[in-house]
């Protein structure tokens, strides 16, 4: 292992071109999205059970429910009588919609942080989950 004196490291750092782009925290933005789509009936049942447990814990008594905490959020659900959709948005500037047709669909859309967008469309017995974090 080669040991470099602190003065040499400082000199190398100062010699770097000033034109290198450096992102400041105010400029940094982005997000991460996790999508879950069951690959078999067993996984679909487990995800439906998880959504039902969440609904029970949150005292949600309808098949379609939106919870928003924060500012400048927009959400919408269009569905049939046998569909289940949950949209939970916590933060600022989120947009989320769930559209379900064909019956027996279930979806959970959870958005946190800021400025995330998701539009989900399901037909005929599909199940899924999206969790998004934006910054």
PDB file of C-alpha atoms in Angstrom, residues 1 3 10 12 19 29 36 38 44 49 56 60 70-71 86 99 103-104 115 130:
ATOM      1  CA  UNK A   1       0.000   0.000   0.000  1.00  0.00           C
ATOM      2  CA  UNK A   3       0.909   6.207   1.613  1.00  0.00           C
ATOM      3  CA  UNK A  10      -4.936  18.385  -1.119  1.00  0.00           C
ATOM      4  CA  UNK A  12      -4.377  16.948  -6.355  1.00  0.00           C
ATOM      5  CA  UNK A  19     -15.563  22.910 -14.801  1.00  0.00           C
ATOM      6  CA  UNK A  29     -34.001  15.271  -7.493  1.00  0.00           C
ATOM      7  CA  UNK A  36     -44.894  -5.871  -7.434  1.00  0.00           C
ATOM      8  CA  UNK A  38     -47.687 -11.547  -8.492  1.00  0.00           C
ATOM      9  CA  UNK A  44     -51.913 -12.782  -5.727  1.00  0.00           C
ATOM     10  CA  UNK A  49     -54.550 -10.303   2.008  1.00  0.00           C
ATOM     11  CA  UNK A  56     -58.620  -2.992   8.074  1.00  0.00           C
ATOM     12  CA  UNK A  60     -61.126   1.702   5.225  1.00  0.00           C
ATOM     13  CA  UNK A  70     -49.269  17.089   2.335  1.00  0.00           C
ATOM     14  CA  UNK A  71     -49.893  19.612  -0.409  1.00  0.00           C
ATOM     15  CA  UNK A  86     -55.917   2.071  -2.287  1.00  0.00           C
ATOM     16  CA  UNK A  99     -58.411   2.472 -13.287  1.00  0.00           C
ATOM     17  CA  UNK A 103     -63.909  -7.144 -11.919  1.00  0.00           C
ATOM     18  CA  UNK A 104     -61.928  -8.676  -9.073  1.00  0.00           C
ATOM     19  CA  UNK A 115     -43.211  14.691  -7.102  1.00  0.00           C
ATOM     20  CA  UNK A 130     -46.461   0.141  -6.348  1.00  0.00           C
TER      21      UNK A 130
END
